[in-house]
mmCIF file of C-alpha atoms in Angstrom:
data_model
loop_
_atom_site.group_PDB
_atom_site.id
_atom_site.type_symbol
_atom_site.label_atom_id
_atom_site.label_comp_id
_atom_site.label_asym_id
_atom_site.label_seq_id
_atom_site.Cartn_x
_atom_site.Cartn_y
_atom_site.Cartn_z
ATOM 1 C CA MET A 163 1.245 56.473 106.517
ATOM 2 C CA TRP A 164 3.789 55.464 109.147
ATOM 3 C CA LYS A 165 4.840 52.494 106.966
ATOM 4 C CA LEU A 166 5.677 54.823 104.079
ATOM 5 C CA LEU A 167 7.584 57.197 106.337
ATOM 6 C CA THR A 168 9.504 54.315 107.941
ATOM 7 C CA ALA A 169 10.572 53.124 104.486
ATOM 8 C CA LEU A 170 11.595 56.642 103.432
ATOM 9 C CA VAL A 171 13.968 57.138 106.372
ATOM 10 C CA PRO A 172 16.708 54.628 105.338
ATOM 11 C CA LEU A 173 16.178 55.544 101.672
ATOM 12 C CA THR A 174 16.705 59.231 102.421
ATOM 13 C CA LEU A 175 19.852 58.488 104.395
ATOM 14 C CA LEU A 176 21.141 56.280 101.584
ATOM 15 C CA LEU A 177 20.559 59.017 99.000
ATOM 16 C CA TRP A 178 22.360 61.421 101.326
ATOM 17 C CA GLY A 179 25.507 59.323 100.894
ATOM 18 C CA LEU A 180 27.214 56.100 101.903
ATOM 19 C CA SER A 181 29.664 57.891 104.142
ATOM 20 C CA GLY A 182 28.695 57.155 107.733
ATOM 21 C CA TYR A 183 25.584 55.287 106.648
ATOM 22 C CA PRO A 184 25.645 52.655 109.474
ATOM 23 C CA LEU A 185 26.050 55.418 112.050
ATOM 24 C CA ALA A 186 23.211 57.359 110.426
ATOM 25 C CA LEU A 187 20.952 54.299 110.678
ATOM 26 C CA LEU A 188 21.801 54.028 114.359
ATOM 27 C CA GLY A 189 20.925 57.700 114.755
ATOM 28 C CA ALA A 190 17.632 57.063 112.981
ATOM 29 C CA VAL A 191 16.715 54.296 115.404
ATOM 30 C CA LEU A 192 17.634 56.472 118.372
ATOM 31 C CA GLY A 193 15.838 59.469 116.880
ATOM 32 C CA GLY A 194 12.662 57.527 116.188
ATOM 33 C CA PHE A 195 12.360 56.173 119.718
ATOM 34 C CA ALA A 196 13.478 59.453 121.288
ATOM 35 C CA CYS A 197 10.911 61.533 119.408
ATOM 36 C CA LEU A 198 8.125 59.087 120.209
ATOM 37 C CA ALA A 199 9.109 59.419 123.863
ATOM 38 C CA LEU A 200 9.266 63.219 123.573
ATOM 39 C CA LEU A 201 5.719 63.321 122.218
ATOM 40 C CA VAL A 202 4.562 61.463 125.319
ATOM 41 C CA LEU A 203 6.709 63.583 127.646
ATOM 42 C CA GLY A 204 5.298 66.705 126.011
ATOM 43 C CA GLN A 205 1.767 65.477 126.604
ATOM 44 C CA VAL A 206 2.544 64.846 130.261
ATOM 45 C CA LEU A 207 4.104 68.298 130.714
ATOM 46 C CA GLY A 208 1.284 69.969 128.820
ATOM 47 C CA ALA A 209 -1.309 68.092 130.845
ATOM 48 C CA LEU A 210 0.287 69.137 134.129
ATOM 49 C CA ALA A 211 0.379 72.775 133.003
ATOM 50 C CA ARG A 212 -3.255 72.800 131.856
ATOM 51 C CA SER A 213 -5.002 70.739 134.533
ATOM 52 C CA VAL A 214 -5.489 67.693 132.339
ATOM 53 C CA ARG A 215 -5.129 64.481 134.321
ATOM 54 C CA VAL A 216 -2.590 61.866 133.250
ATOM 55 C CA SER A 217 -4.814 58.918 134.141
ATOM 56 C CA GLN A 218 -2.415 56.253 132.869
ATOM 57 C CA LEU A 219 1.244 56.136 131.894
ATOM 58 C CA THR A 220 2.452 52.878 130.360
ATOM 59 C CA ILE A 221 6.189 52.291 130.196
ATOM 60 C CA GLY A 222 7.168 49.729 127.573
ATOM 61 C CA VAL A 223 5.349 46.957 125.754
ATOM 62 C CA GLY A 224 4.781 43.278 126.446
ATOM 63 C CA SER A 225 3.658 41.615 129.638
ATOM 64 C CA GLU A 226 2.824 43.685 132.703
ATOM 65 C CA LEU A 227 5.527 43.586 135.382
ATOM 66 C CA LYS A 228 4.270 46.045 137.962
ATOM 67 C CA THR A 229 1.464 48.540 138.413
ATOM 68 C CA TRP A 230 1.203 51.543 140.691
ATOM 69 C CA ASN A 231 -2.376 52.682 141.315
ATOM 70 C CA GLY A 232 -3.149 56.086 142.790
ATOM 71 C CA GLU A 233 -6.244 58.224 142.995
ATOM 72 C CA GLY A 234 -7.235 58.693 139.364
ATOM 73 C CA ARG A 235 -3.764 57.661 138.164
ATOM 74 C CA ARG A 236 -2.163 54.418 137.069
ATOM 75 C CA VAL A 237 1.454 53.696 136.087
ATOM 76 C CA VAL A 238 2.156 50.410 134.324
ATOM 77 C CA LEU A 239 5.633 48.948 133.776
ATOM 78 C CA ARG A 240 5.876 46.353 131.005
ATOM 79 C CA SER A 241 8.628 43.886 130.168
ATOM 80 C CA ILE A 242 10.213 45.729 127.190
ATOM 81 C CA PRO A 243 10.675 49.414 128.155
ATOM 82 C CA LEU A 244 11.099 50.845 124.654
ATOM 83 C CA LEU A 245 7.915 52.832 124.053
ATOM 84 C CA PHE A 246 5.712 54.989 126.244
ATOM 85 C CA THR A 247 1.996 55.606 126.007
ATOM 86 C CA VAL A 248 -0.231 57.937 127.945
ATOM 87 C CA ILE A 249 -3.958 58.283 128.545
ATOM 88 C CA LEU A 250 -5.151 61.804 129.303
ATOM 89 C CA THR A 251 -8.398 62.627 131.073
ATOM 90 C CA SER A 252 -10.281 65.912 130.934
ATOM 91 C CA VAL A 253 -11.309 66.782 134.468
ATOM 92 C CA LYS A 254 -11.879 70.536 134.140
ATOM 93 C CA SER A 255 -13.872 72.674 131.730
ATOM 94 C CA PRO A 256 -13.431 73.982 129.129
ATOM 95 C CA ALA A 257 -11.864 70.839 127.716
ATOM 96 C CA ARG A 258 -11.041 72.044 124.202
ATOM 97 C CA PRO A 259 -8.364 74.683 124.944
ATOM 98 C CA ARG A 260 -6.777 72.438 127.571
ATOM 99 C CA LEU A 261 -6.425 69.514 125.172
ATOM 100 C CA TRP A 262 -5.254 71.782 122.349
ATOM 101 C CA GLY A 263 -2.572 73.301 124.563
ATOM 102 C CA THR A 264 -1.444 69.868 125.713
ATOM 103 C CA ALA A 265 -0.984 68.698 122.118
ATOM 104 C CA LEU A 266 0.854 71.915 121.220
ATOM 105 C CA THR A 267 3.323 71.382 124.067
ATOM 106 C CA ALA A 268 4.045 67.850 122.848
ATOM 107 C CA VAL A 269 4.608 68.956 119.269
ATOM 108 C CA LEU A 270 6.789 71.964 120.173
ATOM 109 C CA LEU A 271 9.016 69.900 122.474
ATOM 110 C CA THR A 272 9.533 67.255 119.788
ATOM 111 C CA ALA A 273 10.041 69.850 117.053
ATOM 112 C CA ALA A 274 12.741 71.551 119.139
ATOM 113 C CA ALA A 275 14.680 68.274 119.416
ATOM 114 C CA VAL A 276 14.336 67.618 115.679
ATOM 115 C CA ALA A 277 15.453 71.155 114.832
ATOM 116 C CA ALA A 278 18.513 70.779 117.044
ATOM 117 C CA ALA A 279 19.393 67.557 115.243
ATOM 118 C CA TRP A 280 19.092 69.258 111.841
ATOM 119 C CA PHE A 281 21.530 71.984 112.946
ATOM 120 C CA ALA A 282 24.043 69.226 113.709
ATOM 121 C CA ALA A 283 23.260 67.188 110.579
ATOM 122 C CA SER A 284 26.886 67.214 109.421
ATOM 123 C CA SER A 285 27.327 64.347 111.871
ATOM 124 C CA PRO A 286 25.921 61.034 110.552
ATOM 125 C CA LEU A 287 24.404 60.200 113.963
ATOM 126 C CA ALA A 288 22.619 63.555 114.165
ATOM 127 C CA ARG A 289 21.577 63.271 110.520
ATOM 128 C CA GLY A 290 19.865 59.965 111.168
ATOM 129 C CA PHE A 291 18.215 61.393 114.276
ATOM 130 C CA ALA A 292 16.959 64.390 112.289
ATOM 131 C CA VAL A 293 15.500 62.372 109.414
ATOM 132 C CA ALA A 294 13.762 59.809 111.643
ATOM 133 C CA GLY A 295 12.571 62.508 114.053
ATOM 134 C CA THR A 296 11.076 64.444 111.161
ATOM 135 C CA ALA A 297 9.224 61.329 110.024
ATOM 136 C CA VAL A 298 7.807 60.797 113.538
ATOM 137 C CA LEU A 299 6.751 64.439 113.733
ATOM 138 C CA VAL A 300 5.111 64.447 110.285
ATOM 139 C CA ASN A 301 3.205 61.271 111.134
ATOM 140 C CA ALA A 302 1.998 62.826 114.399
ATOM 141 C CA LEU A 303 0.866 66.025 112.662
ATOM 142 C CA VAL A 304 -1.413 64.300 110.140
ATOM 143 C CA PRO A 305 -4.963 64.907 111.466
ATOM 144 C CA ARG A 306 -6.743 61.593 112.015
ATOM 145 C CA ARG A 307 -9.175 60.299 114.568
ATOM 146 C CA GLY A 308 -10.574 56.816 114.808
ATOM 147 C CA ALA A 309 -11.750 54.344 117.404
ATOM 148 C CA GLY A 310 -8.177 53.392 118.244
ATOM 149 C CA LEU A 311 -6.121 56.548 117.727
ATOM 150 C CA THR A 312 -6.321 60.326 117.815
ATOM 151 C CA SER A 313 -3.240 62.090 116.452
ATOM 152 C CA MET A 314 -1.617 65.275 117.709
ATOM 153 C CA GLY A 315 -2.515 66.791 114.351
ATOM 154 C CA TRP A 316 -6.208 66.206 115.006
ATOM 155 C CA PHE A 317 -5.996 68.058 118.304
ATOM 156 C CA LEU A 318 -4.064 70.938 116.724
ATOM 157 C CA PHE A 319 -5.942 71.391 113.438
ATOM 158 C CA ALA A 320 -9.350 69.695 113.699
ATOM 159 C CA LEU A 321 -10.254 70.268 117.343
ATOM 160 C CA PRO A 322 -10.502 74.087 117.021
ATOM 161 C CA ARG A 323 -13.122 73.634 114.264
ATOM 162 C CA LEU A 324 -15.210 71.102 116.171
ATOM 163 C CA SER A 325 -18.868 72.042 116.652
ATOM 164 C CA GLY A 326 -22.315 70.614 117.344
ATOM 165 C CA ARG A 327 -22.747 67.282 119.109
ATOM 166 C CA PRO A 328 -19.072 66.223 118.746
ATOM 167 C CA LEU A 329 -18.010 69.359 120.620
ATOM 168 C CA ALA A 330 -20.709 68.812 123.237
ATOM 169 C CA GLU A 331 -19.425 65.244 123.705
ATOM 170 C CA LEU A 332 -15.927 66.598 124.309
ATOM 171 C CA GLU A 333 -17.022 69.299 126.731
ATOM 172 C CA ALA A 334 -19.072 66.774 128.726
ATOM 173 C CA THR A 335 -16.030 64.550 129.339
ATOM 174 C CA PRO A 336 -14.997 66.183 132.660
ATOM 175 C CA ALA A 337 -18.332 65.115 134.183
ATOM 176 C CA VAL A 338 -18.097 61.719 132.489
ATOM 177 C CA ASN A 339 -14.646 61.181 133.942
ATOM 178 C CA ARG A 340 -15.892 62.033 137.420
ATOM 179 C CA ALA A 341 -18.421 59.240 136.975
ATOM 180 C CA VAL A 342 -15.661 56.906 135.782
ATOM 181 C CA THR A 343 -13.525 57.769 138.812
ATOM 182 C CA ALA A 344 -16.464 56.979 141.080
ATOM 183 C CA LEU A 345 -16.977 53.648 139.314
ATOM 184 C CA GLU A 346 -13.278 52.807 139.645
ATOM 185 C CA SER A 347 -13.478 53.374 143.395
ATOM 186 C CA GLY A 348 -16.697 51.361 143.747
ATOM 187 C CA ASP A 349 -18.855 54.372 144.655
ATOM 188 C CA LEU A 350 -21.800 53.343 142.485
ATOM 189 C CA ASP A 351 -24.216 55.773 144.128
ATOM 190 C CA GLU A 352 -22.052 58.766 143.233
ATOM 191 C CA ALA A 353 -21.426 57.412 139.717
ATOM 192 C CA GLU A 354 -25.149 56.927 139.203
ATOM 193 C CA ARG A 355 -25.924 60.432 140.451
ATOM 194 C CA ILE A 356 -23.464 61.965 137.962
ATOM 195 C CA ALA A 357 -24.674 59.731 135.127
ATOM 196 C CA ASP A 358 -28.325 60.600 135.772
ATOM 197 C CA GLU A 359 -27.492 64.312 135.761
ATOM 198 C CA LEU A 360 -25.606 63.906 132.489
ATOM 199 C CA VAL A 361 -28.450 62.024 130.788
ATOM 200 C CA ALA A 362 -30.992 64.569 132.040
ATOM 201 C CA ALA A 363 -28.931 67.494 130.750
ATOM 202 C CA HIS A 364 -27.648 65.852 127.549
ATOM 203 C CA PRO A 365 -29.977 62.985 126.547
ATOM 204 C CA ASP A 366 -28.500 62.764 123.032
ATOM 205 C CA LEU A 367 -24.828 62.525 124.013
ATOM 206 C CA LEU A 368 -23.154 59.141 123.648
ATOM 207 C CA VAL A 369 -20.809 59.821 126.565
ATOM 208 C CA ALA A 370 -23.768 60.496 128.857
ATOM 209 C CA ILE A 371 -25.553 57.321 127.788
ATOM 210 C CA GLY A 372 -22.278 55.415 128.078
ATOM 211 C CA SER A 373 -21.884 56.581 131.687
ATOM 212 C CA LYS A 374 -25.366 55.338 132.514
ATOM 213 C CA THR A 375 -24.660 52.026 130.783
ATOM 214 C CA GLY A 376 -21.517 51.557 132.877
ATOM 215 C CA VAL A 377 -23.457 52.112 136.088
ATOM 216 C CA LEU A 378 -26.211 49.689 135.049
ATOM 217 C CA THR A 379 -23.624 47.053 134.152
ATOM 218 C CA LEU A 380 -21.899 47.283 137.533
ATOM 219 C CA ARG A 381 -25.296 47.196 139.229
ATOM 220 C CA GLY A 382 -25.905 43.882 137.467
ATOM 221 C CA LYS A 383 -28.807 45.362 135.471
ATOM 222 C CA HIS A 384 -27.631 43.938 132.163
ATOM 223 C CA ALA A 385 -31.044 43.847 130.494
ATOM 224 C CA GLU A 386 -31.541 47.583 131.160
ATOM 225 C CA ALA A 387 -28.028 48.333 129.925
ATOM 226 C CA LEU A 388 -28.634 46.364 126.731
ATOM 227 C CA LYS A 389 -31.932 48.150 126.120
ATOM 228 C CA LEU A 390 -30.247 51.530 126.569
ATOM 229 C CA VAL A 391 -27.410 50.719 124.171
ATOM 230 C CA SER A 392 -29.789 49.182 121.614
ATOM 231 C CA SER A 393 -31.800 52.415 121.532
ATOM 232 C CA LEU A 394 -28.824 54.162 119.906
ATOM 233 C CA VAL A 395 -28.654 51.880 116.871
ATOM 234 C CA GLY A 396 -29.898 53.566 113.724
ATOM 235 C CA ARG A 397 -29.184 57.137 114.809
ATOM 236 C CA PRO A 398 -28.346 59.082 111.624
ATOM 237 C CA ASP A 399 -25.953 61.498 113.341
ATOM 238 C CA LEU A 400 -23.349 58.887 114.289
ATOM 239 C CA ASN A 401 -20.088 58.774 112.345
ATOM 240 C CA GLN A 402 -17.879 55.721 111.808
ATOM 241 C CA ARG A 403 -15.943 56.270 115.036
ATOM 242 C CA ASP A 404 -19.164 56.598 117.030
ATOM 243 C CA MET A 405 -20.537 53.413 115.474
ATOM 244 C CA ALA A 406 -17.336 51.503 116.236
ATOM 245 C CA PHE A 407 -17.621 52.358 119.931
ATOM 246 C CA LEU A 408 -21.353 51.658 119.899
ATOM 247 C CA MET A 409 -20.903 48.207 118.349
ATOM 248 C CA ALA A 410 -18.146 47.362 120.831
ATOM 249 C CA GLU A 411 -20.405 48.408 123.710
ATOM 250 C CA MET A 412 -23.264 46.405 122.210
ATOM 251 C CA ALA A 413 -21.069 43.294 122.055
ATOM 252 C CA SER A 414 -19.921 43.704 125.669
ATOM 253 C CA THR A 415 -23.406 44.412 127.015
ATOM 254 C CA THR A 416 -24.910 41.477 125.124
ATOM 255 C CA ALA A 417 -22.189 39.128 126.406
ATOM 256 C CA ASN A 418 -22.866 40.293 129.975
ATOM 257 C CA ALA A 419 -26.600 39.689 129.540
ATOM 258 C CA VAL A 420 -26.038 36.164 128.213
ATOM 259 C CA GLU A 421 -23.513 35.336 130.939
ATOM 260 C CA ALA A 422 -25.973 36.522 133.609
ATOM 261 C CA GLY A 423 -28.768 34.396 132.137
ATOM 262 C CA MET A 424 -30.859 37.428 131.166
ATOM 263 C CA LEU A 425 -30.696 36.655 127.446
ATOM 264 C CA PRO A 426 -30.892 33.197 125.821
ATOM 265 C CA ALA A 427 -27.526 32.040 124.538
ATOM 266 C CA GLU A 428 -29.000 30.974 121.193
ATOM 267 C CA VAL A 429 -30.017 34.593 120.626
ATOM 268 C CA GLY A 430 -27.309 36.539 122.411
ATOM 269 C CA LEU A 431 -24.171 34.755 121.218
ATOM 270 C CA GLY A 432 -24.832 35.463 117.565
ATOM 271 C CA ALA A 433 -25.848 39.058 118.277
ATOM 272 C CA ALA A 434 -22.718 39.687 120.349
ATOM 273 C CA GLN A 435 -20.450 38.202 117.696
ATOM 274 C CA ARG A 436 -22.059 40.274 114.927
ATOM 275 C CA ALA A 437 -21.646 43.436 116.990
ATOM 276 C CA LEU A 438 -18.030 42.519 117.710
ATOM 277 C CA ASP A 439 -17.266 41.912 114.031
ATOM 278 C CA GLY A 440 -18.952 45.180 113.124
ATOM 279 C CA ALA A 441 -16.903 47.130 115.671
ATOM 280 C CA ILE A 442 -13.614 45.737 114.324
ATOM 281 C CA GLN A 443 -14.634 46.421 110.718
ATOM 282 C CA LEU A 444 -15.349 50.032 111.694
ATOM 283 C CA GLY A 445 -11.862 50.435 113.142
ATOM 284 C CA PHE A 446 -12.205 49.413 116.779
ATOM 285 C CA PRO A 447 -8.852 47.828 117.831
ATOM 286 C CA SER A 448 -9.219 44.058 117.952
ATOM 287 C CA TYR A 449 -6.972 43.755 121.034
ATOM 288 C CA ARG A 450 -9.474 45.831 123.003
ATOM 289 C CA CYS A 451 -12.151 43.244 122.179
ATOM 290 C CA SER A 452 -10.247 40.379 123.807
ATOM 291 C CA GLY A 453 -12.233 40.599 127.041
ATOM 292 C CA VAL A 454 -15.543 40.132 125.212
ATOM 293 C CA VAL A 455 -14.071 37.282 123.157
ATOM 294 C CA ALA A 456 -13.001 35.624 126.417
ATOM 295 C CA GLN A 457 -16.533 35.956 127.817
ATOM 296 C CA LEU A 458 -18.121 34.497 124.705
ATOM 297 C CA SER A 459 -15.602 31.641 124.679
ATOM 298 C CA LEU A 460 -16.414 30.834 128.308
ATOM 299 C CA ILE A 461 -20.107 30.688 127.463
ATOM 300 C CA THR A 462 -19.512 28.333 124.529
ATOM 301 C CA GLY A 463 -17.110 26.159 126.532
ATOM 302 C CA ASP A 464 -13.968 26.987 124.543
ATOM 303 C CA VAL A 465 -11.739 27.115 127.619
ATOM 304 C CA GLU A 466 -8.414 27.347 125.767
ATOM 305 C CA THR A 467 -9.481 30.416 123.786
ATOM 306 C CA ALA A 468 -11.127 31.949 126.842
ATOM 307 C CA LEU A 469 -7.928 31.659 128.881
ATOM 308 C CA ARG A 470 -5.721 33.048 126.126
ATOM 309 C CA MET A 471 -7.983 36.015 125.375
ATOM 310 C CA ALA A 472 -8.637 36.769 129.050
ATOM 311 C CA ARG A 473 -4.898 36.913 129.702
ATOM 312 C CA GLN A 474 -4.501 39.236 126.739
ATOM 313 C CA ALA A 475 -7.327 41.437 128.030
ATOM 314 C CA ALA A 476 -5.598 41.668 131.404
ATOM 315 C CA GLU A 477 -2.282 42.612 129.783
ATOM 316 C CA VAL A 478 -3.726 45.425 127.641
ATOM 317 C CA SER A 479 -6.201 46.709 130.242
ATOM 318 C CA GLU A 480 -6.441 50.486 130.524
ATOM 319 C CA SER A 481 -7.859 50.666 134.050
ATOM 320 C CA SER A 482 -7.780 48.712 137.291
ATOM 321 C CA LEU A 483 -11.469 47.877 136.835
ATOM 322 C CA SER A 484 -11.016 46.420 133.353
ATOM 323 C CA ARG A 485 -7.998 44.422 134.536
ATOM 324 C CA ALA A 486 -10.005 43.034 137.450
ATOM 325 C CA ASP A 487 -12.763 41.988 135.070
ATOM 326 C CA ALA A 488 -10.258 40.276 132.769
ATOM 327 C CA LEU A 489 -8.670 38.464 135.702
ATOM 328 C CA ALA A 490 -12.125 37.245 136.720
ATOM 329 C CA SER A 491 -12.370 35.696 133.253
ATOM 330 C CA VAL A 492 -8.915 34.148 133.716
ATOM 331 C CA ALA A 493 -10.106 32.630 137.005
ATOM 332 C CA ARG A 494 -13.301 31.310 135.423
ATOM 333 C CA ALA A 495 -11.316 29.719 132.597
ATOM 334 C CA HIS A 496 -8.997 27.991 135.074
ATOM 335 C CA MET A 497 -12.025 26.785 137.039
ATOM 336 C CA ALA A 498 -13.558 25.387 133.857
ATOM 337 C CA ALA A 499 -10.266 23.568 133.219
ATOM 338 C CA GLY A 500 -10.307 22.172 136.751
ATOM 339 C CA ASP A 501 -7.326 24.184 138.019
ATOM 340 C CA ASN A 502 -8.741 25.921 141.086
ATOM 341 C CA ALA A 503 -5.285 26.784 142.449
ATOM 342 C CA ALA A 504 -4.493 28.876 139.357
ATOM 343 C CA ALA A 505 -7.973 30.384 139.538
ATOM 344 C CA ARG A 506 -7.375 31.535 143.117
ATOM 345 C CA GLU A 507 -4.060 33.126 142.108
ATOM 346 C CA ALA A 508 -5.715 35.163 139.333
ATOM 347 C CA LEU A 509 -8.684 36.058 141.491
ATOM 348 C CA ALA A 510 -6.510 37.302 144.351
ATOM 349 C CA GLU A 511 -5.300 40.228 142.252
ATOM 350 C CA ALA A 512 -8.803 40.873 140.897
ATOM 351 C CA GLU A 513 -10.120 41.113 144.450
ATOM 352 C CA ARG A 514 -7.365 43.587 145.378
ATOM 353 C CA LEU A 515 -8.239 45.752 142.401
ATOM 354 C CA ALA A 516 -12.045 45.622 142.533
ATOM 355 C CA GLY A 517 -13.355 42.993 144.916
ATOM 356 C CA TRP A 518 -16.712 44.802 145.016
ATOM 357 C CA SER A 519 -17.287 44.295 141.266
ATOM 358 C CA PRO A 520 -20.262 41.934 140.782
ATOM 359 C CA ARG A 521 -18.394 39.756 138.307
ATOM 360 C CA VAL A 522 -15.342 39.440 140.577
ATOM 361 C CA ALA A 523 -17.515 38.816 143.634
ATOM 362 C CA GLU A 524 -19.572 36.174 141.825
ATOM 363 C CA THR A 525 -16.421 34.419 140.617
ATOM 364 C CA SER A 526 -15.052 34.454 144.166
ATOM 365 C CA ALA A 527 -18.280 32.966 145.542
ATOM 366 C CA ARG A 528 -18.244 30.172 142.932
ATOM 367 C CA LEU A 529 -14.604 29.400 143.660
ATOM 368 C CA ASN A 530 -15.184 29.249 147.417
ATOM 369 C CA ILE A 531 -18.043 26.800 146.885
ATOM 370 C CA ALA A 532 -15.832 24.699 144.629
#
């Protein structure tokens, strides 16, 4: 839909009149970026007011320049500071009204700016701002939820009607996120305790099983993790979004099992690739699969692809733990290419982020031997 709205903005301004058209286009560009930023700012303000954690704020796009890591928070500065993105984390119950209120704050703040621009629409610059801002707001208000995106409209209009297992999944996220925080800090015992409690209380919830899978993976119990994930396949209550996440997890867990020698490569490689393809077909963002692609490429000996995809995985990482894992793949690719100096450089950051991670520690041990 955003493509249609983007095309309608200059057309609308053209139909409005040629007078001041270049200035109106400039206003449209400014209005588009400003309203996208206001949606993010509104989410941050709403989250702070409603005890929703801003777990990551990304400033810009492109390569990562600097990262600030705090307790449960991460700020990432990228090379082209045009857009902002935010990841919110539910840490208190009930989650639904907190998330709804956060989305409402974002929409109201953006709508206020757009309304102000419409009142000043006699000016070409304000007119362009108003038209583009309206397009951004309309696009945000369309309810949609997939593996890669949840719109403000979904939170405002669909979330209040949520029921059954999907609602239970949402309300369990504060406990899930406590487990994730424990994993990020390397406290596997605490993460496992929370995950076990979640599975015992909610054995049918994907988020509970996902928490347990994460603990098993970081314990190096890849066969158990794969068995747990495989048990979910074929469940009739899973929608397309659920299946996309499940297939992505299946691909990652299978790749880990093959890499650790717990599953024969002739069996696991094909299974992982099929799961990966299935996840992407179901709407899982392909860029978030780059870490698994890097792993599979390392196993097959395609060092060039492994290095490229591992670097991409590090750049788009959404946590310090996932970045450390991607950097371990970067180091392994450099080692396979015979460049141990470059491997040590990549691994140094991985060790600062999560030196306790089994995959980082194993890579470090191999590099020290080399």
